[in-house]
Coordinates of C-alpha atoms in Angstrom, one line a residue:
Chain A
M1 CA 5.8 63.2 82.0
I2 CA 9.1 64.5 83.4
R3 CA 10.1 63.2 86.8
I4 CA 12.1 65.8 89.0
A5 CA 13.8 64.8 92.2
I6 CA 14.5 67.5 94.8
I7 CA 17.1 66.6 97.4
G8 CA 16.8 68.9 100.4
M9 CA 13.4 70.3 101.3
G10 CA 14.5 73.6 102.9
L11 CA 13.3 77.1 101.8
I12 CA 14.6 76.8 98.3
G13 CA 13.9 73.1 97.6
T14 CA 10.3 73.5 98.9
S15 CA 9.7 76.8 97.0
L16 CA 11.0 75.2 93.8
G17 CA 8.7 72.2 94.2
M18 CA 5.7 74.5 94.9
A19 CA 6.6 76.6 91.8
L20 CA 7.0 73.6 89.6
R21 CA 3.8 72.0 90.7
N22 CA 1.9 75.3 90.3
A23 CA 3.0 75.6 86.7
D24 CA 0.4 75.0 84.0
P25 CA 1.7 71.9 82.1
K26 CA 0.2 73.3 78.9
E27 CA 2.3 76.5 79.1
S28 CA 5.5 75.2 80.8
P29 CA 8.3 74.1 78.5
L30 CA 8.7 71.0 80.7
G31 CA 5.1 69.8 80.2
S32 CA 3.6 67.7 82.9
L33 CA 5.7 66.9 85.9
E34 CA 6.0 64.6 88.8
V35 CA 8.1 66.0 91.7
I36 CA 9.7 63.6 94.2
G37 CA 11.1 65.1 97.5
F38 CA 13.8 63.9 99.8
D39 CA 15.3 65.4 103.0
R40 CA 17.5 63.5 105.4
E41 CA 15.0 64.5 108.0
P42 CA 11.7 62.7 107.1
R43 CA 9.8 65.3 109.2
V44 CA 11.0 68.0 106.8
T45 CA 10.0 66.0 103.7
R46 CA 6.6 65.5 105.2
E47 CA 6.2 69.2 105.8
A48 CA 7.1 69.9 102.2
R49 CA 4.5 67.4 101.1
G50 CA 2.0 69.2 103.3
R51 CA 2.8 72.4 101.5
L52 CA 2.0 70.6 98.2
A53 CA 5.6 71.1 97.1
I54 CA 6.0 67.4 96.1
D55 CA 3.9 64.6 94.7
R56 CA 5.7 61.9 96.7
E57 CA 8.1 61.6 99.6
A58 CA 11.2 59.4 99.0
R59 CA 12.6 57.4 101.9
T60 CA 16.1 57.2 100.5
L61 CA 18.4 59.1 98.1
A62 CA 18.2 56.1 95.8
D63 CA 14.5 56.0 95.9
A64 CA 14.3 59.7 95.2
V65 CA 16.3 59.7 92.0
R66 CA 14.9 56.4 90.6
E67 CA 13.8 57.1 87.0
A68 CA 14.3 60.9 87.5
Q69 CA 15.2 63.0 84.5
I70 CA 16.2 66.0 86.5
V71 CA 17.7 66.0 90.0
V72 CA 17.9 69.3 91.9
I73 CA 20.3 69.3 94.9
A74 CA 19.0 71.9 97.3
T75 CA 21.0 71.2 100.4
P76 CA 23.5 73.6 102.1
V77 CA 26.6 74.0 100.0
R78 CA 29.0 71.8 101.9
A79 CA 26.6 68.8 102.0
I80 CA 26.5 68.8 98.2
Q81 CA 29.8 66.9 98.0
D82 CA 28.5 64.0 100.1
V83 CA 25.2 64.0 98.2
L84 CA 26.9 63.8 94.9
R85 CA 29.1 60.9 96.1
D86 CA 26.1 59.1 97.5
L87 CA 24.0 59.7 94.4
A88 CA 26.6 58.7 91.8
S89 CA 25.7 55.0 91.6
H90 CA 22.0 55.6 91.8
L91 CA 21.5 58.2 89.1
P92 CA 19.8 56.8 85.9
A93 CA 21.9 57.2 82.8
G94 CA 21.0 60.4 81.0
A95 CA 19.8 62.1 84.2
I96 CA 20.5 65.9 84.5
V97 CA 21.8 67.1 87.8
T98 CA 21.6 70.7 89.0
D99 CA 22.0 72.5 92.3
V100 CA 20.9 75.8 93.9
A101 CA 24.0 76.6 95.9
S102 CA 25.2 80.2 96.5
T103 CA 28.8 79.3 95.5
K104 CA 29.6 77.6 92.2
A105 CA 33.3 77.0 91.6
L106 CA 33.7 74.3 94.2
V107 CA 30.3 72.7 93.4
C108 CA 31.2 72.4 89.7
R109 CA 34.5 70.8 90.6
W110 CA 32.8 68.3 92.9
A111 CA 30.3 67.5 90.1
A112 CA 33.1 67.0 87.6
D113 CA 35.0 64.7 90.0
L114 CA 32.1 62.7 91.4
L115 CA 29.4 62.2 88.8
P116 CA 29.5 59.4 86.2
A117 CA 30.0 60.3 82.5
T118 CA 26.4 59.2 81.7
V119 CA 25.1 62.1 83.8
A120 CA 25.1 65.8 82.9
F121 CA 25.6 68.6 85.4
V122 CA 24.5 72.2 85.1
G123 CA 25.2 74.4 88.1
G124 CA 22.4 76.8 89.3
H125 CA 22.0 79.6 91.7
P126 CA 18.7 81.5 92.0
M127 CA 19.3 85.1 93.2
A128 CA 16.4 84.9 95.6
G129 CA 15.9 84.1 99.2
R130 CA 14.5 85.3 102.5
E131 CA 15.8 85.3 106.0
Q132 CA 13.4 82.6 107.2
S133 CA 14.3 79.0 106.5
G134 CA 12.6 75.6 106.1
P135 CA 9.5 74.4 104.2
G136 CA 7.3 76.7 106.4
A137 CA 8.8 79.8 104.8
A138 CA 8.6 78.5 101.3
D139 CA 6.9 80.6 98.6
P140 CA 6.1 79.4 95.0
D141 CA 6.6 83.0 93.9
L142 CA 10.1 83.3 95.4
F143 CA 11.8 83.0 91.9
R144 CA 9.4 85.2 89.9
N145 CA 11.5 87.6 87.8
A146 CA 14.7 86.6 89.8
I147 CA 17.9 86.2 88.0
Y148 CA 18.9 82.5 88.0
C149 CA 22.6 81.9 87.4
L150 CA 23.5 78.8 85.4
T151 CA 26.9 77.4 84.7
A152 CA 27.7 75.3 81.7
T153 CA 30.9 74.3 80.0
S154 CA 31.6 73.6 76.3
T155 CA 31.2 69.8 77.1
T156 CA 27.8 70.2 78.8
P157 CA 25.3 68.4 76.5
A158 CA 22.8 70.9 74.9
H159 CA 19.8 68.9 76.0
A160 CA 20.9 69.2 79.7
V161 CA 21.3 73.0 79.4
E162 CA 17.9 73.2 77.7
A163 CA 16.2 71.1 80.4
V164 CA 17.6 73.2 83.3
E165 CA 16.8 76.4 81.5
A166 CA 13.3 75.1 81.0
L167 CA 13.1 74.4 84.7
V168 CA 14.3 77.9 85.5
R169 CA 11.6 79.5 83.2
T170 CA 8.9 77.2 84.6
V171 CA 9.5 78.7 88.1
G172 CA 9.3 82.2 86.6
A173 CA 13.0 83.1 86.8
K174 CA 15.5 84.4 84.2
P175 CA 18.4 82.2 83.2
Y176 CA 21.7 84.0 83.3
Y177 CA 24.8 82.1 82.1
I178 CA 28.0 82.8 83.9
D179 CA 31.4 81.3 84.6
P180 CA 31.6 79.6 88.0
E181 CA 34.7 81.6 89.2
E182 CA 33.2 84.8 87.9
H183 CA 30.0 84.0 89.7
D184 CA 31.7 83.5 93.0
A185 CA 33.7 86.7 92.7
Y186 CA 30.6 88.7 92.0
V187 CA 28.2 87.2 94.5
A188 CA 30.9 87.6 97.2
G189 CA 30.4 91.4 96.8
I190 CA 26.7 91.7 96.3
S191 CA 25.5 88.8 98.4
H192 CA 28.1 87.4 100.9
L193 CA 29.5 90.8 101.9
P194 CA 26.0 92.1 102.8
L195 CA 25.5 89.0 104.9
L196 CA 28.7 89.5 106.7
L197 CA 27.9 93.2 107.3
S198 CA 24.5 92.3 108.7
V199 CA 26.1 89.8 111.1
G200 CA 28.8 92.3 112.0
L201 CA 26.3 95.0 112.9
V202 CA 24.4 92.6 115.2
T203 CA 27.6 91.2 116.7
A204 CA 29.1 94.6 117.4
T205 CA 26.0 96.1 119.0
G206 CA 24.6 92.9 120.5
N207 CA 27.9 92.2 122.4
S208 CA 27.9 95.7 123.8
P209 CA 27.2 96.0 127.6
A210 CA 24.7 98.7 126.6
W211 CA 22.8 96.5 124.2
K212 CA 19.8 96.2 126.5
E213 CA 19.4 100.0 126.6
M214 CA 20.2 100.4 122.9
A215 CA 17.8 97.7 121.6
P216 CA 14.6 99.6 122.2
L217 CA 15.9 102.5 120.1
A218 CA 16.8 100.3 117.1
A219 CA 14.3 101.0 114.4
T220 CA 13.7 100.3 110.7
G221 CA 17.3 101.2 109.6
F222 CA 18.7 98.6 112.0
R223 CA 16.0 96.1 111.1
D224 CA 16.9 96.3 107.4
V225 CA 20.6 96.4 107.5
S226 CA 20.6 93.5 110.0
R227 CA 18.0 91.4 108.2
L228 CA 20.4 88.8 106.8
A229 CA 21.7 88.0 110.2
S230 CA 18.4 86.1 110.9
G231 CA 19.0 83.7 108.0
D232 CA 19.8 80.0 108.4
P233 CA 23.3 79.8 110.1
Q234 CA 24.1 76.4 108.6
M235 CA 23.5 77.6 105.1
Q236 CA 25.4 80.9 105.8
R237 CA 28.3 79.0 107.3
D238 CA 28.7 77.0 104.1
I239 CA 28.5 80.0 101.9
L240 CA 31.2 81.8 103.9
L241 CA 33.4 78.7 103.9
T242 CA 33.1 77.7 100.2
N243 CA 34.0 81.1 98.8
P244 CA 36.9 82.3 101.0
H245 CA 38.9 83.8 98.1
G246 CA 36.0 85.8 96.7
L247 CA 35.0 87.0 100.1
T248 CA 38.2 88.0 101.8
R249 CA 38.9 90.4 98.9
W250 CA 35.7 92.2 99.6
I251 CA 36.3 92.2 103.4
D252 CA 39.6 94.0 102.7
E253 CA 37.8 96.5 100.6
L254 CA 35.3 97.2 103.4
I255 CA 38.0 97.6 106.0
R256 CA 39.7 100.1 103.8
F257 CA 36.4 102.0 103.4
L258 CA 35.8 102.0 107.2
V259 CA 39.4 103.2 108.0
T260 CA 39.0 106.0 105.5
A261 CA 35.6 107.0 106.7
R262 CA 36.8 106.9 110.3
E263 CA 39.6 109.3 109.5
Q264 CA 37.2 111.7 107.7
I265 CA 34.7 111.6 110.5
A266 CA 37.3 112.1 113.2
A267 CA 38.8 115.0 111.2
G268 CA 35.3 116.5 110.4
D269 CA 36.1 116.5 106.7
V270 CA 32.8 117.8 105.4
A271 CA 33.7 117.7 101.7
A272 CA 35.0 114.2 101.7
I273 CA 32.0 112.8 103.7
E274 CA 29.6 114.7 101.5
Q275 CA 31.2 113.2 98.4
M276 CA 31.2 109.7 99.8
L277 CA 27.5 109.9 100.6
E278 CA 26.5 111.5 97.3
Q279 CA 28.4 109.0 95.3
A280 CA 26.8 106.1 97.2
K281 CA 23.3 107.5 96.7
T282 CA 23.9 108.0 93.0
T283 CA 25.2 104.4 92.6
R284 CA 22.4 102.8 94.6
D285 CA 19.6 104.9 93.0
A286 CA 20.9 104.1 89.5
W287 CA 21.0 100.4 90.5
L288 CA 17.4 100.5 91.7
A289 CA 16.3 102.4 88.7
S290 CA 18.0 100.0 86.3
K291 CA 15.5 97.3 87.0
P292 CA 18.2 95.0 88.5
H293 CA 16.3 91.9 87.7
L294 CA 16.8 92.4 84.0
R295 CA 19.8 90.7 82.5
P296 CA 22.4 93.1 81.2
G297 CA 21.3 94.1 77.7
E298 CA 17.8 93.0 78.2
A299 CA 16.7 96.6 78.6
E300 CA 18.7 98.0 75.6
F301 CA 18.3 95.9 72.5
T302 CA 21.4 97.5 71.0
N303 CA 23.5 95.7 73.6
F304 CA 22.0 92.2 73.5
P305 CA 24.2 89.7 75.4
T306 CA 26.4 87.6 73.2
V307 CA 26.4 84.7 75.7
E308 CA 25.2 81.7 73.9
R309 CA 21.8 80.5 75.2
P310 CA 20.2 77.5 73.6
S311 CA 16.8 78.4 72.2
L312 CA 13.8 76.7 73.7
I313 CA 11.9 77.0 70.5
G314 CA 11.1 73.5 69.5
F315 CA 12.4 72.1 72.8
R316 CA 11.6 68.4 73.0
W317 CA 12.6 66.1 75.7
P318 CA 15.5 64.0 74.3
K319 CA 15.1 60.2 74.2
R320 CA 16.3 58.6 77.4
E321 CA 19.6 56.8 77.1
K322 CA 19.1 53.3 78.3
Chain B
M1 CA -5.7 127.0 120.2
I2 CA -2.1 126.0 120.3
R3 CA 0.1 127.5 117.6
I4 CA 3.0 125.2 116.4
A5 CA 5.7 126.4 114.1
I6 CA 7.7 123.9 112.1
I7 CA 11.1 125.1 110.8
G8 CA 12.3 122.9 107.9
M9 CA 9.7 121.1 105.8
G10 CA 11.6 118.0 104.8
L11 CA 10.5 114.4 105.4
I12 CA 10.2 114.7 109.1
G13 CA 8.9 118.3 109.3
T14 CA 6.2 117.6 106.8
S15 CA 5.3 114.2 108.3
L16 CA 5.0 115.9 111.7
G17 CA 2.7 118.6 110.4
M18 CA 0.5 116.0 108.7
A19 CA 0.3 113.9 111.8
L20 CA -0.5 116.9 114.0
R21 CA -3.2 118.2 111.6
N22 CA -4.7 114.7 111.3
A23 CA -5.1 114.4 115.1
D24 CA -8.6 114.7 116.5
P25 CA -8.6 117.9 118.7
K26 CA -11.0 116.3 121.1
E27 CA -8.7 113.4 121.7
S28 CA -5.3 115.0 121.4
P29 CA -3.7 116.3 124.7
L30 CA -2.8 119.5 122.7
G31 CA -6.4 120.3 121.8
S32 CA -7.0 122.3 118.6
L33 CA -3.9 123.4 116.7
E34 CA -2.7 125.8 114.1
V35 CA 0.5 124.7 112.3
I36 CA 2.7 127.3 110.6
G37 CA 5.4 126.0 108.3
F38 CA 8.7 127.5 107.1
D39 CA 11.5 126.3 104.9
R40 CA 14.3 128.4 103.5
E41 CA 13.1 127.2 100.1
P42 CA 9.6 128.6 99.6
R43 CA 9.0 125.9 97.0
V44 CA 9.4 123.3 99.7
T45 CA 7.0 125.1 102.1
R46 CA 4.5 125.3 99.3
E47 CA 4.8 121.6 98.7
A48 CA 4.2 120.9 102.4
R49 CA 1.2 123.1 102.3
G50 CA -0.1 121.1 99.3
R51 CA 0.3 118.0 101.3
L52 CA -1.9 119.6 104.0
A53 CA 1.0 119.5 106.5
I54 CA 0.5 123.2 107.5
D55 CA -2.2 125.7 107.9
R56 CA -0.1 128.6 106.7
E57 CA 3.2 129.2 105.0
A58 CA 5.5 131.7 106.8
R59 CA 7.8 133.9 104.6
T60 CA 10.4 134.4 107.3
L61 CA 11.7 132.8 110.4
A62 CA 10.3 135.7 112.5
D63 CA 6.9 135.4 110.8
A64 CA 6.9 131.6 111.5
V65 CA 7.4 131.8 115.2
R66 CA 5.2 134.9 115.9
E67 CA 2.9 134.0 118.8
A68 CA 4.0 130.3 118.5
Q69 CA 3.7 128.3 121.7
I70 CA 5.8 125.4 120.3
V71 CA 8.6 125.6 117.8
V72 CA 9.8 122.4 116.1
I73 CA 13.2 122.7 114.4
A74 CA 13.3 120.0 111.7
T75 CA 16.3 121.1 109.6
P76 CA 19.5 119.0 109.1
V77 CA 21.5 118.9 112.3
R78 CA 24.2 121.3 111.5
A79 CA 21.8 124.0 110.3
I80 CA 20.2 124.0 113.8
Q81 CA 22.9 126.2 115.3
D82 CA 22.2 129.0 112.8
V83 CA 18.4 128.5 113.1
L84 CA 18.7 128.9 116.9
R85 CA 20.8 132.0 116.6
D86 CA 18.4 133.5 114.1
L87 CA 15.4 132.6 116.1
A88 CA 16.6 133.8 119.5
S89 CA 15.4 137.4 119.2
H90 CA 12.1 136.5 117.6
L91 CA 10.8 133.8 119.9
P92 CA 7.9 134.9 122.1
A93 CA 8.6 134.7 125.8
G94 CA 7.4 131.3 127.2
A95 CA 7.8 129.6 123.8
I96 CA 8.9 125.9 123.9
V97 CA 11.5 124.9 121.4
T98 CA 12.2 121.3 120.4
D99 CA 14.1 119.7 117.5
V100 CA 14.1 116.3 115.7
A101 CA 17.8 115.8 115.0
S102 CA 19.5 112.5 115.1
T103 CA 22.3 113.7 117.4
K104 CA 21.5 115.4 120.7
A105 CA 24.5 116.4 122.8
L106 CA 25.7 119.1 120.4
V107 CA 22.1 120.4 119.8
C108 CA 21.4 120.6 123.5
R109 CA 24.7 122.6 124.0
W110 CA 23.7 125.0 121.2
A111 CA 20.3 125.5 122.7
A112 CA 21.7 126.2 126.1
D113 CA 24.1 128.7 124.6
L114 CA 21.9 130.5 122.1
L115 CA 18.3 130.6 123.4
P116 CA 17.1 133.3 125.8
A117 CA 16.2 132.4 129.3
T118 CA 12.5 133.1 128.6
V119 CA 12.4 130.1 126.3
A120 CA 12.5 126.4 127.2
F121 CA 14.2 123.7 125.2
V122 CA 13.5 120.0 125.1
G123 CA 15.5 118.0 122.6
G124 CA 13.7 115.4 120.5
H125 CA 14.6 112.5 118.1
P126 CA 11.9 110.4 116.6
M127 CA 13.3 106.9 115.8
A128 CA 11.6 106.8 112.5
G129 CA 12.5 107.6 108.9
R130 CA 12.7 106.4 105.4
E131 CA 15.3 106.6 102.7
Q132 CA 13.3 109.1 100.6
S133 CA 13.5 112.7 101.5
G134 CA 11.4 115.9 101.1
P135 CA 7.7 116.7 101.6
G136 CA 6.8 114.3 98.8
A137 CA 7.9 111.3 100.9
A138 CA 6.1 112.5 104.0
D139 CA 3.7 110.2 105.8
P140 CA 1.4 111.1 108.7
D141 CA 1.8 107.6 110.1
L142 CA 5.6 107.8 110.1
F143 CA 5.7 108.1 113.9
R144 CA 3.0 105.7 114.8
N145 CA 4.3 103.4 117.7
A146 CA 7.9 104.8 117.1
I147 CA 10.1 105.5 120.1
Y148 CA 10.6 109.3 120.3
C149 CA 13.7 110.2 122.4
L150 CA 13.3 113.3 124.6
T151 CA 16.1 115.1 126.5
A152 CA 15.3 117.3 129.5
T153 CA 17.4 118.5 132.4
S154 CA 16.6 119.2 136.0
T155 CA 16.1 122.9 135.0
T156 CA 13.7 122.3 132.1
P157 CA 10.3 123.7 133.2
A158 CA 7.7 121.0 133.7
H159 CA 5.2 122.6 131.4
A160 CA 7.7 122.5 128.5
V161 CA 8.3 118.8 129.0
E162 CA 4.6 118.2 129.2
A163 CA 3.9 120.1 126.1
V164 CA 6.6 118.3 124.0
E165 CA 5.4 115.0 125.4
A166 CA 1.9 115.9 124.4
L167 CA 3.1 116.7 120.9
V168 CA 4.9 113.3 120.7
R169 CA 1.7 111.4 121.8
T170 CA -0.4 113.4 119.4
V171 CA 1.6 112.1 116.5
G172 CA 1.3 108.5 117.8
A173 CA 4.8 108.1 119.1
K174 CA 6.1 107.0 122.5
P175 CA 8.2 109.4 124.6
Y176 CA 11.5 108.0 125.8
Y177 CA 13.5 110.2 128.1
I178 CA 17.3 109.9 127.8
D179 CA 20.5 111.7 128.5
P180 CA 21.9 113.5 125.4
E181 CA 25.3 111.9 125.6
E182 CA 23.8 108.5 126.3
H183 CA 21.5 109.0 123.3
D184 CA 24.4 109.8 121.0
A185 CA 26.4 106.8 122.1
Y186 CA 23.5 104.4 121.6
V187 CA 22.1 105.7 118.3
A188 CA 25.7 105.7 116.9
G189 CA 25.5 101.9 117.1
I190 CA 22.0 101.2 116.1
S191 CA 21.4 104.0 113.6
H192 CA 24.6 105.7 112.4
L193 CA 26.7 102.5 112.1
P194 CA 24.0 100.8 109.9
L195 CA 24.0 103.9 107.7
L196 CA 27.8 103.8 107.3
L197 CA 27.7 100.1 106.5
S198 CA 25.0 100.7 103.8
V199 CA 27.2 103.4 102.3
G200 CA 30.3 101.2 102.6
L201 CA 28.6 98.3 100.8
V202 CA 27.6 100.5 97.9
T203 CA 30.9 102.3 97.8
A204 CA 33.0 99.0 97.8
T205 CA 30.9 97.2 95.2
G206 CA 30.0 100.3 93.1
N207 CA 33.7 101.4 92.8
S208 CA 34.7 97.9 91.5
P209 CA 35.6 97.6 87.8
A210 CA 33.2 94.6 87.8
W211 CA 30.2 96.6 89.1
K212 CA 28.4 96.6 85.8
E213 CA 28.5 92.8 85.6
M214 CA 27.7 92.4 89.4
A215 CA 24.8 94.9 89.5
P216 CA 22.3 92.6 87.7
L217 CA 23.0 89.8 90.2
A218 CA 22.3 92.0 93.2
A219 CA 19.0 91.0 94.8
T220 CA 16.9 91.6 97.9
G221 CA 19.8 91.1 100.3
F222 CA 21.8 93.8 98.7
R223 CA 18.8 96.0 98.4
D224 CA 18.0 95.9 102.1
V225 CA 21.5 96.1 103.5
S226 CA 22.2 99.1 101.1
R227 CA 18.9 100.8 101.7
L228 CA 20.2 103.6 103.9
A229 CA 22.7 104.7 101.2
S230 CA 19.7 106.1 99.3
G231 CA 18.9 108.6 102.1
D232 CA 19.4 112.4 102.0
P233 CA 23.2 113.0 101.8
Q234 CA 22.9 116.4 103.5
M235 CA 21.1 115.0 106.5
Q236 CA 23.5 112.0 106.7
R237 CA 26.5 114.2 106.4
D238 CA 25.4 116.2 109.4
I239 CA 24.6 113.1 111.4
L240 CA 28.1 111.7 110.8
L241 CA 29.7 115.0 111.6
T242 CA 27.9 115.8 114.8
N243 CA 28.5 112.5 116.5
P244 CA 32.2 111.7 115.8
H245 CA 33.0 110.4 119.2
G246 CA 30.0 108.0 119.4
L247 CA 30.5 106.8 115.8
T248 CA 34.3 106.1 115.7
R249 CA 34.0 103.8 118.6
W250 CA 31.5 101.6 116.7
I251 CA 33.6 101.8 113.5
D252 CA 36.5 100.4 115.5
E253 CA 34.3 97.6 116.8
L254 CA 33.2 96.8 113.2
I255 CA 36.8 96.8 111.9
R256 CA 37.7 94.4 114.7
F257 CA 34.8 92.1 113.7
L258 CA 35.8 92.1 110.1
V259 CA 39.4 91.4 110.8
T260 CA 38.4 88.4 113.0
A261 CA 35.9 87.2 110.5
R262 CA 38.4 87.5 107.7
E263 CA 40.9 85.3 109.6
Q264 CA 38.3 82.7 110.4
I265 CA 37.1 82.6 106.8
A266 CA 40.6 82.3 105.4
A267 CA 41.4 79.6 107.9
G268 CA 38.2 77.7 107.2
D269 CA 37.4 77.8 110.9
V270 CA 34.0 76.0 110.8
A271 CA 33.3 76.2 114.6
A272 CA 34.1 79.9 115.0
I273 CA 32.1 80.9 112.0
E274 CA 29.1 78.8 113.1
Q275 CA 29.2 80.3 116.5
M276 CA 29.4 83.8 115.1
L277 CA 26.4 83.2 112.9
E278 CA 24.3 81.5 115.5
Q279 CA 24.9 84.2 118.1
A280 CA 24.0 86.9 115.7
K281 CA 20.8 85.1 114.7
T282 CA 19.8 84.6 118.4
T283 CA 20.4 88.3 119.2
R284 CA 18.5 89.6 116.2
D285 CA 15.6 87.2 116.5
A286 CA 15.3 88.1 120.2
W287 CA 15.4 91.8 119.3
L288 CA 12.6 91.3 116.7
A289 CA 10.5 89.3 119.1
S290 CA 10.9 91.8 121.9
K291 CA 8.6 94.3 120.2
P292 CA 11.4 96.8 119.9
H293 CA 9.1 99.7 119.8
L294 CA 8.0 99.2 123.4
R295 CA 10.0 101.2 125.9
P296 CA 12.1 99.0 128.2
G297 CA 9.8 97.8 131.0
E298 CA 6.7 98.5 129.1
A299 CA 6.2 94.8 128.4
E300 CA 7.0 93.6 131.9
F301 CA 5.1 95.5 134.6
T302 CA 7.6 94.3 137.2
N303 CA 10.3 96.4 135.6
F304 CA 8.5 99.7 135.1
P305 CA 11.0 102.4 134.1
T306 CA 11.8 104.7 137.0
V307 CA 12.6 107.7 134.8
E308 CA 10.4 110.5 135.8
R309 CA 7.8 111.4 133.3
P310 CA 5.3 114.2 134.0
S311 CA 1.8 112.8 134.0
L312 CA -0.5 114.2 131.4
I313 CA -3.5 113.7 133.6
G314 CA -5.0 117.1 134.0
F315 CA -2.6 118.6 131.5
R316 CA -3.6 122.3 130.9
W317 CA -1.8 124.7 128.8
P318 CA 0.0 127.1 131.2
K319 CA -0.7 130.8 131.1
R320 CA 1.5 132.5 128.5
E321 CA 4.3 134.6 130.1
K322 CA 3.9 138.1 128.8

């Protein structure tokens, strides 16, 4: 029996719990599980329990991680620092800690600074989500076929990497090993920039004196491009604040694009606008067709990724250090 | 029997034909219909016929509009000028011409300049679409409950307005009368700006040297915000080119937003970022909750729109002028 503690029972924490508890212990590499849930708001933990995401509600952080082999921190990014600090003295020796935050460099630094040497940390980031938040929006299938970024260093114990990878596979996702800094630079472009553009679209139009007249005309295009603006502001705020270097570079890129497009539109430059639109369509259609939830190389066997991933064949839970 | 000619059998033209032919003649205010289709590519007209969008394929523009009571121009915006010029001498006296273009001011000016006095023009713009194009993507339910903008002036004959409104209701959409200039200013914000942001997101990330590594991480957020970039480049080009005044204003607004957000992110301004995110969420959630496809006032009977809409009660097809 593996005991997993989930700290933070929002959309991701609750979805993870549901997916873990739904897994068949005979088929899951983790075997049979007990999931303990904790949220600083007891009402939220109770709701997660109501959704069958956890076996038991913990009253305190210390209670949550008692005898836990795996601890998943699923709070907003900026809360992770405090959670790690508070957890440090309560974690059992040999425990494996992971998180689900959208930025990784800062979180990995906090973990290195704050966790005791008897505990292993593997950063995690499932590339999945939805605009609704809280346990009520949770979905056990949220991670199915999603890429799940994992960060490990040369000093991360193999059994810790194997355990977190087993957790990722148990919820139906695909482990994808990546350097934390690289992760942050990439997701700033494909995840945080889209968020900011959604918010920008709603801010620009919503602040207009004509918004009341415009709103009824807004249709599916507006709905989709603005979708991310309906996400959890607290979570989004932390994402934007913990990845400033990655994000500002992309904002500059977007401003450059808009300035150029504005000139071309004002000048009626047919050829340039046509080229811009055709290139974007080609890029996006190719992305869609490439089955984006395959890892690079997974589609072409000739190009198998060289990243080292511990095999799960013969995975056995290591003896607990006392 | 009303004869309707559709010029341009793309996504919208074909969807319109399908919706019109699906309508029950006993319930539709237009009664029984014959739909004639024309596209400058005979292959496309044939495909539309295969999708049961039209009763008959026309070989030429003149053939298409012969004895037509209603002519719907469903070509890309910039082609409308040529189509109107070519049609002018072939339109039967008393014919009613409408279009489905995403910009209205320029189209209304072209119609006023090019159409003979014996013909009436009512501009139209259904607020519905999808990123796929062509007859293969057509859907008879595309217009169901969608707002359908109509432009009419004080000199537009009442029977023409009634006929086009009847067509709009027949395909399940909701007529919404609006001034052409006002229309262009509004849709620039809620439709053309989202398009440009989709294209900008794909252009900025797709042109990055790291795109190959980033692409597999892109998930549903990227997919939705970039959706409009997969639309028909020819149609999009025309939209961007025929509404420069409306659009550049919104581009400036977006650049201002990005510059401000960039400063706040670089400075780690928690309060400002939080406020921006919360305000956007409030605006979008209210928009979603407001049943955006109701016309303003339709939800609250106390605020019924004062715009003059000819009643369809007792609608009879007027005698053809000879």
